[in-house]
Amino acid sequence: MPDNVNVPDRTSKVARIAPVAGVFVVLAALGLSVNAGRLGFDLAGGRLLEAGSLSEVWSAYLAGWHAVDGGTASAAPAALAVLGTFGAVFTPHGFVSLLMIADTPLAGVSAFFATRRLPVQPWVRAVIAAAYGLLPAATAAVSQGRLDVVAAHILLPPVIAGIAGVLADPGQRWLHSSSLCALGLALLGAFSPLAHLLALAGLVVGFVVLPSPAPLLKRAASVVIVVLVPLALLMPWPTVLVNHPALVLHGLSGPGDPVTAVDLAGLDPGGAGAWPAGLALLLAAVIAFAVRPSRAAGAGLAVVVLGVAGLLVVRLVEVAPLQGGPVSPGFAGVPLLVIGAGLLWIVLSACRGPVGKPFLAGGAVLLVALAVGVVVAGSGGPLHSGGGPALAQDQADELARTGRSVLVLDAGDAPALQTGGRMPRFGDEQLAVSAATPARLAGWQDALTDPEPGRTRAALSGAAASGALFVVLPAGADPRPIVTMAGDLASSVAPTSDGRPVLRLLEPGGQVVLIPPGVARQAVTAQAPTSTLGVTPVDAQLPDVRVRVSEGVPGRLLVLAAEQEDGWRAQVDGKPVPIVPAWGHQVAVAVPTTQAEVTLEHPSTLRDVLLLVQIAAALFTLLTAVPTRLREPRPLEEPTAEPAHS
């Protein structure tokens, strides 16, 4: 009896696993070597803020009002929900750090599986997938801490493959494939609204232009699902994007850095961490199409055209950042990733069927060129391990206990951030604050980084009136001039964990304060108090305030450390009363002379409804995305003859 009887042949399994395993191992080794100086689950720096704990992330996402930059009822970015879901094991910020470090192998594996239906040899697909994982735009995104571009790098291949499948022929399982595509598009849109819009543009144009053997009704239903379901899954975040297009152009990580045409041609978006090695990919795509032209390259060319259109919009349309600052173009990372994916699709289309040694040699040269770019520039940039700046423990405890805010200033064009109860976290910079807030914070930042007696004292008093307890100065700043000219308003305390100086504001304040008539007259006419005599902190928390005030003199004001915006409602003894602006931007209400119950609230009914829409869309997507086994139709049986009855 032969020895191999009843022994399963594992050659085919090894042949299927070896290419993707090779891609992952090689790219993981390269990624670990490049990121050797920042290994850890506490990455921060550049454009990346810490995400906080699991409870903090979900609280921030579900909250109807956020104590950021004076307070806002803006919806939080949908990326927080993704981090809260996938970060349940590693913690949200641990999950973010894992994405940053493992971006290269994860994107490579994603690209390999996304091309599994193409008639291309597995090892050729592995080479193309590795090249996608090494795109310069992704290397720059990791080095600069741009999580939105990193997420787009990983999610882009399956989204492109899903859209291509919907446009070609959804098949019998059209509902399943459409729901999966919608789910991937929603994940992509949660991090990169620009990538979401580019994908929708490609889907709609492809549906109108491309022929398909599938029935029109089925294709139309699939397209409707892919277009509408992601919008419902992202609710209420799309409402913010409609009202603030700067978030679409700048993304979650803010505006881009200066970049030359040569850099863009080399798929380098500018800034630290990249080298224009993408010129090798551009050359490879031109050579591949010239040597083996095919109609299949048209799809890749369409993706390239889509990416070029996105690049032109991002770089030519300049807008002011959401949190303030000079008018700036966006970061070119996402459009360059789309262009890179299209160029690799063109190369892949030339590799259908058997390929010769020249093609394999060309692929090896391409990988070496891209890998050299990663090794040369990938380890640079501001991203680092060790977390972001933290206050001393006693300061952090007091901040959390009182709910007062910290004003964090930065050097250069980076906007100031004022956050209540904690240091800034991921998602704070994407909240849509009131129109006047960025200018006010910029004025405080100028007055405190370039001290002058009048402006500096007004900035310290205004910050204290808005609920601030600590001010974190930029790295290298000297707090002594401020303390010298305003020692009665601020004192120097222990620095942050990274050595940045910290000021403690000395004027009485809190989330809610009761101010006497003399100060109240200043509050309705000035931008900052010159006297805080008689100001009394009230034991209440924002945004819903319910306090009982005693009898007193006329002219008192109950002032909230909250920015005045639409939606605030006030009542005294159950009767509506008007909101009074205090210090030009804060919510306040006049207090009667008699004992009364004062209530201020900011309802979030519309947000709650949109969250219910999101939950319903999530249930629909999860139920329909689960594949079902299609049963073969049973052949009709011939009816049996009944016996004749006598």
XYZ file of C-alpha atoms in Angstrom:
646
model
C 0.000 0.000 0.000
C 1.505 3.405 -0.914
C 2.608 5.630 1.967
C 0.625 8.643 0.770
C -2.756 6.978 0.903
C -5.292 9.016 2.924
C -2.751 11.828 3.368
C -4.301 15.131 2.189
C -2.365 17.102 -0.378
C -1.509 20.457 1.223
C 0.368 21.861 -1.743
C -2.569 23.909 -2.953
C -3.169 25.393 0.519
C 0.473 26.353 0.881
C 0.443 27.893 -2.589
C -2.547 30.028 -1.631
C -1.191 31.109 1.753
C 2.458 31.690 0.828
C 2.006 34.906 -1.219
C -0.087 36.781 1.345
C 2.069 35.466 4.192
C 5.150 36.681 2.360
C 3.592 40.124 1.870
C 2.696 40.413 5.542
C 6.049 39.181 6.880
C 8.174 41.354 4.607
C 6.107 44.505 5.121
C 5.805 43.879 8.876
C 9.577 43.527 9.196
C 10.096 46.730 7.224
C 7.449 48.576 9.254
C 8.927 47.467 12.578
C 12.413 48.509 11.534
C 11.265 51.946 10.370
C 9.112 52.502 13.484
C 11.647 51.020 15.900
C 12.023 54.360 17.669
C 8.309 54.739 18.369
C 7.045 51.276 19.240
C 4.274 51.283 21.827
C 0.548 51.674 22.350
C 0.809 55.341 23.328
C 1.785 57.108 20.103
C 1.105 60.827 19.858
C 2.556 63.920 18.268
C 2.166 65.832 15.067
C -1.497 65.706 14.049
C -2.340 62.860 16.434
C -3.940 63.526 19.814
C -4.568 60.821 22.361
C -7.952 59.130 22.110
C -8.484 58.520 25.812
C -10.085 55.510 27.479
C -12.962 53.458 26.103
C -15.507 55.200 28.311
C -14.146 58.638 27.383
C -14.385 57.865 23.669
C -17.981 56.649 23.846
C -18.970 59.501 26.172
C -17.513 62.019 23.745
C -19.283 60.412 20.782
C -22.695 60.132 22.427
C -22.647 63.514 24.171
C -24.975 66.156 22.821
C -22.763 68.974 24.105
C -18.959 69.119 24.315
C -16.903 71.297 26.645
C -14.430 72.233 23.900
C -13.473 75.794 22.940
C -16.151 77.242 25.146
C -18.647 74.489 24.478
C -20.460 73.346 21.365
C -23.399 71.133 20.450
C -21.635 70.001 17.257
C -21.742 66.286 16.510
C -18.523 64.411 17.243
C -16.712 62.718 14.333
C -17.908 59.220 13.481
C -14.311 58.019 13.787
C -14.821 58.000 17.570
C -17.485 55.309 17.202
C -15.084 53.208 15.115
C -12.316 53.606 17.700
C -14.761 52.778 20.482
C -15.835 49.587 18.689
C -12.466 48.236 17.567
C -10.611 49.605 20.582
C -12.493 47.453 23.072
C -9.526 45.063 23.250
C -6.453 47.307 22.982
C -8.142 50.487 24.283
C -9.000 53.075 21.621
C -5.605 54.754 21.621
C -3.856 51.386 21.644
C -5.848 50.511 18.539
C -4.825 53.822 16.951
C -1.161 53.132 17.720
C -1.478 49.643 16.254
C -2.894 51.080 13.030
C -0.040 53.573 12.772
C 2.708 51.007 13.338
C 1.121 48.196 11.292
C -0.195 50.394 8.489
C 2.212 49.030 5.864
C 1.484 45.281 6.331
C -2.239 45.824 6.899
C -2.572 47.866 3.700
C -0.550 45.288 1.770
C -2.719 42.393 2.931
C -5.844 44.465 2.248
C -4.697 45.094 -1.323
C -3.835 41.419 -1.852
C -7.288 40.177 -0.889
C -9.000 42.992 -2.786
C -7.470 41.702 -6.056
C -8.292 38.031 -5.477
C -10.853 37.884 -8.315
C -8.499 39.189 -10.971
C -6.946 36.621 -13.367
C -3.428 37.363 -12.138
C -0.878 34.997 -10.615
C -0.825 35.167 -6.791
C 2.839 36.134 -6.555
C 2.323 38.968 -9.003
C -0.582 40.175 -6.898
C 1.662 39.913 -3.844
C 4.260 42.189 -5.456
C 1.598 44.753 -6.396
C 0.075 44.565 -2.906
C 3.490 45.149 -1.333
C 4.001 48.165 -3.585
C 0.647 49.564 -2.439
C 1.654 49.140 1.199
C 4.824 51.188 0.547
C 3.193 54.219 -1.091
C 4.949 57.452 0.007
C 1.693 59.193 0.922
C 1.009 56.553 3.576
C 4.559 56.763 4.952
C 4.177 60.522 5.346
C 0.777 60.085 7.009
C 2.240 57.759 9.641
C 5.206 60.031 10.363
C 2.986 63.093 10.729
C 0.333 61.355 12.832
C -2.470 61.671 10.258
C -4.802 58.873 11.303
C -7.420 59.679 8.655
C -4.979 59.053 5.798
C -3.659 55.879 7.443
C -7.199 54.507 7.753
C -7.891 55.421 4.114
C -4.702 53.601 3.083
C -5.964 50.382 4.688
C -9.609 50.630 3.623
C -9.232 51.933 0.073
C -8.508 48.588 -1.724
C -11.600 46.695 -0.459
C -13.803 49.740 -1.096
C -12.545 50.045 -4.683
C -13.028 46.299 -5.197
C -16.535 46.461 -3.734
C -17.560 49.359 -5.969
C -16.107 47.580 -9.018
C -18.138 44.486 -8.152
C -21.348 46.486 -7.759
C -20.794 48.204 -11.105
C -19.854 45.029 -12.983
C -22.466 42.565 -11.733
C -23.772 42.365 -8.157
C -24.719 38.730 -8.753
C -27.368 36.697 -6.972
C -26.106 37.879 -3.575
C -26.434 41.495 -4.575
C -27.884 42.562 -1.226
C -25.035 40.940 0.686
C -22.315 42.422 -1.538
C -23.965 45.851 -1.580
C -24.237 45.927 2.212
C -20.611 44.898 2.634
C -19.555 47.621 0.210
C -21.699 50.150 2.089
C -20.139 49.124 5.399
C -16.620 49.529 4.017
C -17.522 52.899 2.526
C -18.959 54.032 5.876
C -15.733 53.059 7.670
C -13.753 54.950 5.052
C -16.011 58.002 5.328
C -15.755 58.018 9.122
C -12.062 58.891 8.788
C -11.843 60.572 5.398
C -14.891 62.457 4.052
C -12.872 63.316 0.935
C -12.229 59.645 0.149
C -15.947 58.992 0.711
C -16.922 61.671 -1.807
C -14.392 60.433 -4.377
C -15.733 56.894 -4.024
C -19.320 58.080 -4.464
C -18.323 60.101 -7.530
C -16.679 57.043 -9.066
C -19.716 54.891 -8.244
C -22.262 57.269 -9.766
C -20.219 58.006 -12.899
C -19.505 54.305 -13.393
C -23.183 53.427 -13.044
C -24.129 55.964 -15.723
C -21.300 55.236 -18.157
C -20.342 51.564 -17.866
C -22.418 48.789 -19.454
C -23.236 45.675 -17.425
C -24.962 42.349 -18.114
C -26.801 42.634 -14.792
C -30.432 43.803 -14.778
C -30.750 47.542 -14.469
C -33.112 47.340 -11.491
C -30.684 45.194 -9.505
C -27.743 47.485 -10.281
C -29.779 50.562 -9.372
C -30.852 49.014 -6.057
C -27.230 48.153 -5.254
C -26.076 51.680 -6.040
C -28.821 53.198 -3.891
C -27.780 51.004 -0.946
C -24.096 51.904 -1.339
C -24.929 55.609 -1.560
C -27.540 55.967 1.191
C -26.654 53.373 3.830
C -23.190 54.828 4.633
C -24.761 58.248 5.165
C -27.179 56.717 7.665
C -24.375 54.770 9.349
C -22.399 57.981 9.837
C -25.249 60.045 11.288
C -25.172 62.700 12.657
C -21.640 63.407 11.371
C -22.717 64.215 7.750
C -24.729 67.200 9.007
C -21.484 68.765 10.254
C -19.731 68.109 6.936
C -22.492 69.821 4.972
C -22.256 72.958 7.086
C -18.451 72.986 7.311
C -16.808 71.955 4.009
C -13.357 72.662 5.503
C -13.605 69.246 7.174
C -13.961 67.618 3.767
C -10.946 69.395 2.251
C -8.680 69.284 5.323
C -9.856 65.971 6.742
C -9.599 65.025 10.404
C -5.886 65.873 10.561
C -6.012 69.438 9.292
C -4.421 71.358 6.420
C -1.395 70.264 4.451
C 2.189 71.469 4.234
C 3.844 73.218 1.271
C 4.598 70.787 -1.538
C 6.200 71.032 -4.991
C 4.978 69.610 -8.292
C 7.876 67.115 -8.302
C 6.812 65.839 -4.893
C 3.232 65.385 -6.050
C 4.408 63.566 -9.181
C 6.329 61.246 -6.870
C 3.185 60.685 -4.752
C 4.766 62.651 -1.890
C 2.147 64.839 -0.123
C 4.741 67.088 1.506
C 5.943 67.421 5.049
C 8.008 64.996 7.066
C 8.261 61.264 6.483
C 8.089 60.941 2.698
C 10.351 60.775 -0.309
C 9.046 61.102 -3.918
C 9.700 57.440 -4.717
C 6.333 57.257 -6.439
C 8.034 58.421 -9.641
C 9.113 54.787 -10.035
C 5.458 53.703 -9.864
C 4.432 56.291 -12.455
C 7.180 55.060 -14.770
C 6.191 51.424 -14.160
C 2.556 52.124 -15.077
C 3.549 53.865 -18.324
C 5.898 51.031 -19.318
C 3.376 48.312 -18.408
C 0.636 49.889 -20.495
C 2.997 50.493 -23.407
C 4.234 46.888 -23.427
C 0.911 45.119 -22.819
C -2.003 47.478 -23.446
C -5.442 46.162 -22.582
C -8.991 47.351 -22.040
C -8.697 46.272 -18.403
C -6.313 49.190 -17.819
C -9.211 51.587 -18.402
C -10.551 50.971 -14.899
C -7.180 51.832 -13.381
C -6.954 54.927 -15.548
C -10.404 56.018 -14.346
C -9.230 55.693 -10.732
C -6.162 57.784 -11.563
C -8.335 60.485 -13.145
C -10.558 60.475 -10.055
C -7.522 60.885 -7.816
C -6.126 63.715 -9.948
C -9.459 65.542 -9.711
C -9.395 65.172 -5.946
C -5.794 66.386 -5.831
C -6.628 69.518 -7.822
C -9.520 70.336 -5.502
C -7.481 69.789 -2.347
C -4.472 71.825 -3.440
C -6.184 74.640 -5.368
C -9.140 75.319 -3.055
C -7.900 77.027 0.103
C -10.157 77.389 3.139
C -9.745 78.422 6.753
C -9.341 75.462 9.139
C -12.330 74.587 11.278
C -10.590 75.610 14.515
C -9.115 78.790 13.048
C -5.848 79.737 11.427
C -4.729 81.054 8.057
C -6.443 79.993 4.837
C -4.689 76.812 3.692
C -4.930 73.993 1.138
C -5.625 70.465 2.289
C -3.271 67.542 2.747
C -2.740 65.657 -0.509
C -2.419 62.217 1.105
C -5.827 60.741 0.231
C -5.883 61.822 -3.443
C -2.329 60.535 -3.886
C -3.354 57.177 -2.414
C -6.187 57.003 -4.958
C -3.747 57.859 -7.755
C -1.311 55.236 -6.494
C -4.047 52.592 -6.404
C -5.042 53.463 -9.978
C -1.444 53.257 -11.226
C -0.999 49.852 -9.598
C -4.270 48.717 -11.196
C -2.828 49.653 -14.595
C 0.310 47.644 -13.834
C -1.803 44.716 -12.632
C -3.906 44.764 -15.799
C -0.747 44.232 -17.831
C 0.130 41.176 -15.743
C -2.930 39.091 -16.573
C -2.088 35.534 -17.424
C 1.507 34.318 -17.507
C 4.199 36.978 -17.225
C 7.843 36.764 -18.152
C 11.012 37.458 -16.218
C 11.215 41.109 -17.369
C 7.930 41.837 -15.598
C 9.112 40.133 -12.411
C 12.401 42.021 -12.553
C 10.519 45.286 -13.056
C 8.323 44.517 -10.048
C 11.390 43.871 -7.929
C 12.920 47.198 -8.975
C 9.672 48.991 -8.153
C 9.539 47.437 -4.681
C 13.162 48.331 -3.983
C 12.596 51.960 -5.029
C 9.524 52.320 -2.809
C 11.204 50.529 0.093
C 14.214 52.823 -0.122
C 11.902 55.811 0.144
C 10.278 54.320 3.246
C 13.618 53.563 4.896
C 15.120 56.965 4.077
C 12.256 59.122 5.340
C 9.822 56.902 7.230
C 11.467 57.119 10.644
C 11.319 60.925 10.740
C 8.410 63.139 11.668
C 6.852 64.303 14.932
C 5.039 61.047 15.783
C 6.532 59.500 18.920
C 5.768 57.070 21.711
C 5.146 58.110 25.296
C 1.793 59.823 24.803
C 0.932 63.488 24.599
C 1.607 66.196 27.174
C -0.078 65.616 30.532
C -0.646 67.878 33.503
C 0.785 67.051 36.902
C -1.409 64.540 38.714
C -2.790 66.983 41.287
C -3.639 69.454 38.518
C -5.344 66.770 36.415
C -7.344 65.608 39.436
C -8.494 69.144 40.235
C -9.437 69.727 36.609
C -11.545 66.560 36.512
C -13.132 67.297 39.904
C -14.129 70.884 39.146
C -14.942 70.440 35.466
C -13.092 73.649 34.662
C -11.072 73.892 31.471
C -7.455 74.041 30.380
C -6.312 76.401 27.633
C -3.539 74.779 25.584
C -1.476 77.129 23.435
C 0.899 76.065 20.700
C 3.576 77.721 18.655
C 3.233 78.799 15.036
C -0.070 78.576 13.206
C -1.456 75.714 15.332
C -4.730 76.874 16.916
C -5.289 77.050 20.653
C -7.621 74.506 22.249
C -9.711 74.926 25.388
C -11.108 71.693 26.818
C -13.158 71.109 29.934
C -12.118 68.639 32.640
C -9.140 67.189 30.735
C -6.365 67.800 28.250
C -7.292 67.800 24.526
C -8.233 64.440 23.014
C -8.699 63.024 19.529
C -11.892 64.403 18.014
C -11.756 67.794 19.761
C -10.247 69.489 16.716
C -13.078 68.260 14.479
C -15.885 69.839 16.501
C -17.570 72.766 14.770
C -17.327 75.635 17.240
C -19.090 78.989 16.933
C -17.841 81.387 14.268
C -16.338 83.885 16.729
C -14.473 81.337 18.876
C -11.326 80.850 16.740
C -10.630 84.596 16.628
C -11.105 84.908 20.384
C -8.748 82.022 21.137
C -6.213 83.362 18.639
C -6.300 86.726 20.403
C -5.641 85.072 23.759
C -2.794 83.082 22.239
C -1.149 86.194 20.781
C -1.522 88.074 24.071
C 0.042 85.254 26.100
C 2.856 84.279 23.732
C 3.851 87.926 23.163
C 3.049 89.496 26.556
C 1.987 93.113 26.913
C 0.420 94.333 30.181
C -2.986 95.402 28.862
C -3.609 92.578 26.400
C -2.151 89.889 28.646
C -4.246 90.853 31.675
C -7.390 90.979 29.529
C -6.603 87.537 28.067
C -6.048 85.986 31.515
C -9.257 87.528 32.879
C -11.249 86.476 29.807
C -9.930 82.920 30.009
C -10.786 82.687 33.700
C -14.282 84.052 33.055
C -14.803 81.364 30.415
C -14.057 78.663 32.978
C -10.330 78.085 32.425
C -8.246 77.020 35.425
C -4.875 76.283 33.756
C -3.050 77.681 30.742
C -0.421 75.508 29.028
C 2.113 77.707 27.237
C 4.029 76.647 24.109
C 7.211 74.613 24.512
C 10.147 76.840 25.372
C 8.002 79.796 26.458
C 8.995 81.738 29.569
C 6.099 82.245 32.042
C 7.985 84.795 34.181
C 7.038 87.921 32.170
C 3.354 86.990 32.452
C 3.587 86.359 36.188
C 5.527 89.601 36.672
C 2.939 91.793 34.942
C -0.150 89.887 36.174
C 0.842 88.188 39.419
C -2.631 88.744 40.848
C -4.203 86.870 37.927
C -1.869 83.917 37.319
C 0.912 81.957 38.983
C 3.420 79.478 37.603
C 2.876 75.845 38.638
C 4.408 72.471 37.771
C 5.052 71.978 34.031
C 3.502 69.304 31.843
C 5.063 65.902 31.338
C 6.985 67.176 28.301
C 8.264 70.275 30.082
C 5.826 72.902 28.815
C 5.181 75.717 31.339
C 1.769 75.901 33.016
C -0.038 78.867 34.541
C -2.758 78.627 37.164
C -5.463 81.291 36.917
C -6.243 82.850 40.299
C -9.550 84.617 39.708
C -12.685 82.871 41.048
C -14.488 80.843 38.421
C -16.246 77.621 37.599
C -18.628 75.978 35.172
C -21.374 78.232 36.539
C -20.920 81.490 38.513
C -23.240 84.075 40.024
C -21.961 87.614 39.457
C -23.100 90.746 41.307
C -24.627 93.791 39.606
C -21.347 95.716 39.324
C -19.597 92.897 37.478
C -22.801 92.145 35.563
C -22.758 95.619 34.023
C -19.243 94.889 32.767
C -20.352 91.475 31.484
C -22.896 92.931 29.061
C -20.611 95.683 27.763
C -17.001 94.360 27.904
C -15.044 91.359 26.653
C -13.210 90.629 29.925
C -13.766 91.538 33.572
C -11.630 94.145 35.312
C -12.971 93.122 38.726
C -14.191 89.820 40.149
C -15.343 91.152 43.513
C -18.423 89.240 44.610
C -18.214 86.539 41.916
C -19.474 83.270 43.455
C -18.944 79.808 41.910
C -22.126 77.708 41.826
C -22.180 73.946 42.342
C -23.590 72.926 38.961
C -22.420 71.098 35.852
C -22.875 71.857 32.182
C -24.806 71.678 29.954
C -28.017 71.142 31.959
C -28.016 73.554 34.894
C -30.674 73.678 37.597
C -29.964 75.920 40.585
C -32.025 77.647 43.274
C -30.956 81.223 43.938
C -31.740 83.122 47.119
C -33.162 86.600 47.485
C -30.806 89.368 46.468
C -30.307 92.722 44.871
C -31.483 93.363 41.292
C -29.033 93.084 38.400
C -27.410 89.736 39.191
C -26.455 87.332 36.400
C -26.019 83.573 36.376
C -23.176 82.993 33.876
C -22.243 79.678 32.276
C -18.797 78.761 30.984
C -20.496 77.950 27.690
C -20.393 79.591 24.306
C -23.642 81.250 23.245
C -25.054 79.367 20.260
C -28.453 78.401 18.965
C -30.344 75.910 21.084
C -29.864 77.231 24.606
C -33.075 77.635 26.619
C -33.527 79.307 29.989
C -36.383 79.254 32.489
C -36.997 80.960 35.817
C -39.599 79.161 37.948
C -40.738 77.311 34.848
C -41.257 80.408 32.711
C -39.065 81.011 29.627
C -36.663 83.952 29.888
C -34.229 85.353 27.295
C -30.550 84.458 27.174
C -28.234 87.347 28.036
C -24.769 87.374 26.383
C -21.970 87.760 28.953
C -18.464 88.932 28.011
C -19.650 88.978 24.415
C -19.838 85.222 23.959
C -21.044 83.336 27.053
C -24.504 82.157 28.077
C -26.100 84.034 30.985
C -29.513 84.681 32.449
C -30.799 87.493 34.662
C -31.604 86.387 38.209
C -34.702 87.818 39.955
C -34.546 89.503 43.323
C -36.720 86.834 44.926
C -35.888 83.204 45.605
C -36.289 81.252 42.368
C -35.318 78.110 40.488
C -33.237 78.858 37.398
C -32.888 76.236 34.663
C -30.675 76.340 31.583
C -30.401 73.484 29.145
C -29.294 72.639 25.645
C -31.642 69.922 24.279
C -30.284 67.396 21.794
C -33.522 65.947 20.436
C -32.464 66.069 16.782
C -29.157 64.378 17.563
C -30.971 61.618 19.453
C -33.221 61.015 16.440
C -30.210 60.838 14.124
C -28.527 58.363 16.464
C -31.620 56.170 16.236
C -31.351 56.354 12.440
C -27.731 55.289 12.756
C -28.627 52.325 14.969
C -31.352 51.213 12.550
C -28.921 51.467 9.620
C -26.305 49.482 11.549
C -28.782 46.678 12.270
C -29.895 46.578 8.625
C -26.295 46.471 7.401
C -25.176 43.761 9.810
C -28.173 41.557 9.028
C -27.881 41.902 5.261
C -24.096 41.707 5.155
C -24.128 38.172 6.564
C -23.826 35.812 3.585
C -26.572 33.266 3.082
C -26.260 29.962 1.304
C -28.102 29.984 -1.992
C -30.077 26.811 -2.517
C -30.276 25.177 -5.899
C -33.855 25.056 -7.212
C -35.343 21.618 -6.850
C -36.534 19.918 -10.056
C -40.266 19.615 -10.362
C -41.512 16.121 -9.621
C -44.015 14.429 -11.878
C -47.315 13.954 -10.092
C -48.052 10.345 -9.242
C -51.199 8.848 -10.687
C -53.986 8.173 -8.238
C -55.312 4.610 -8.273
C -58.698 4.320 -9.898
C -61.608 3.689 -7.586
C -64.248 1.345 -8.604
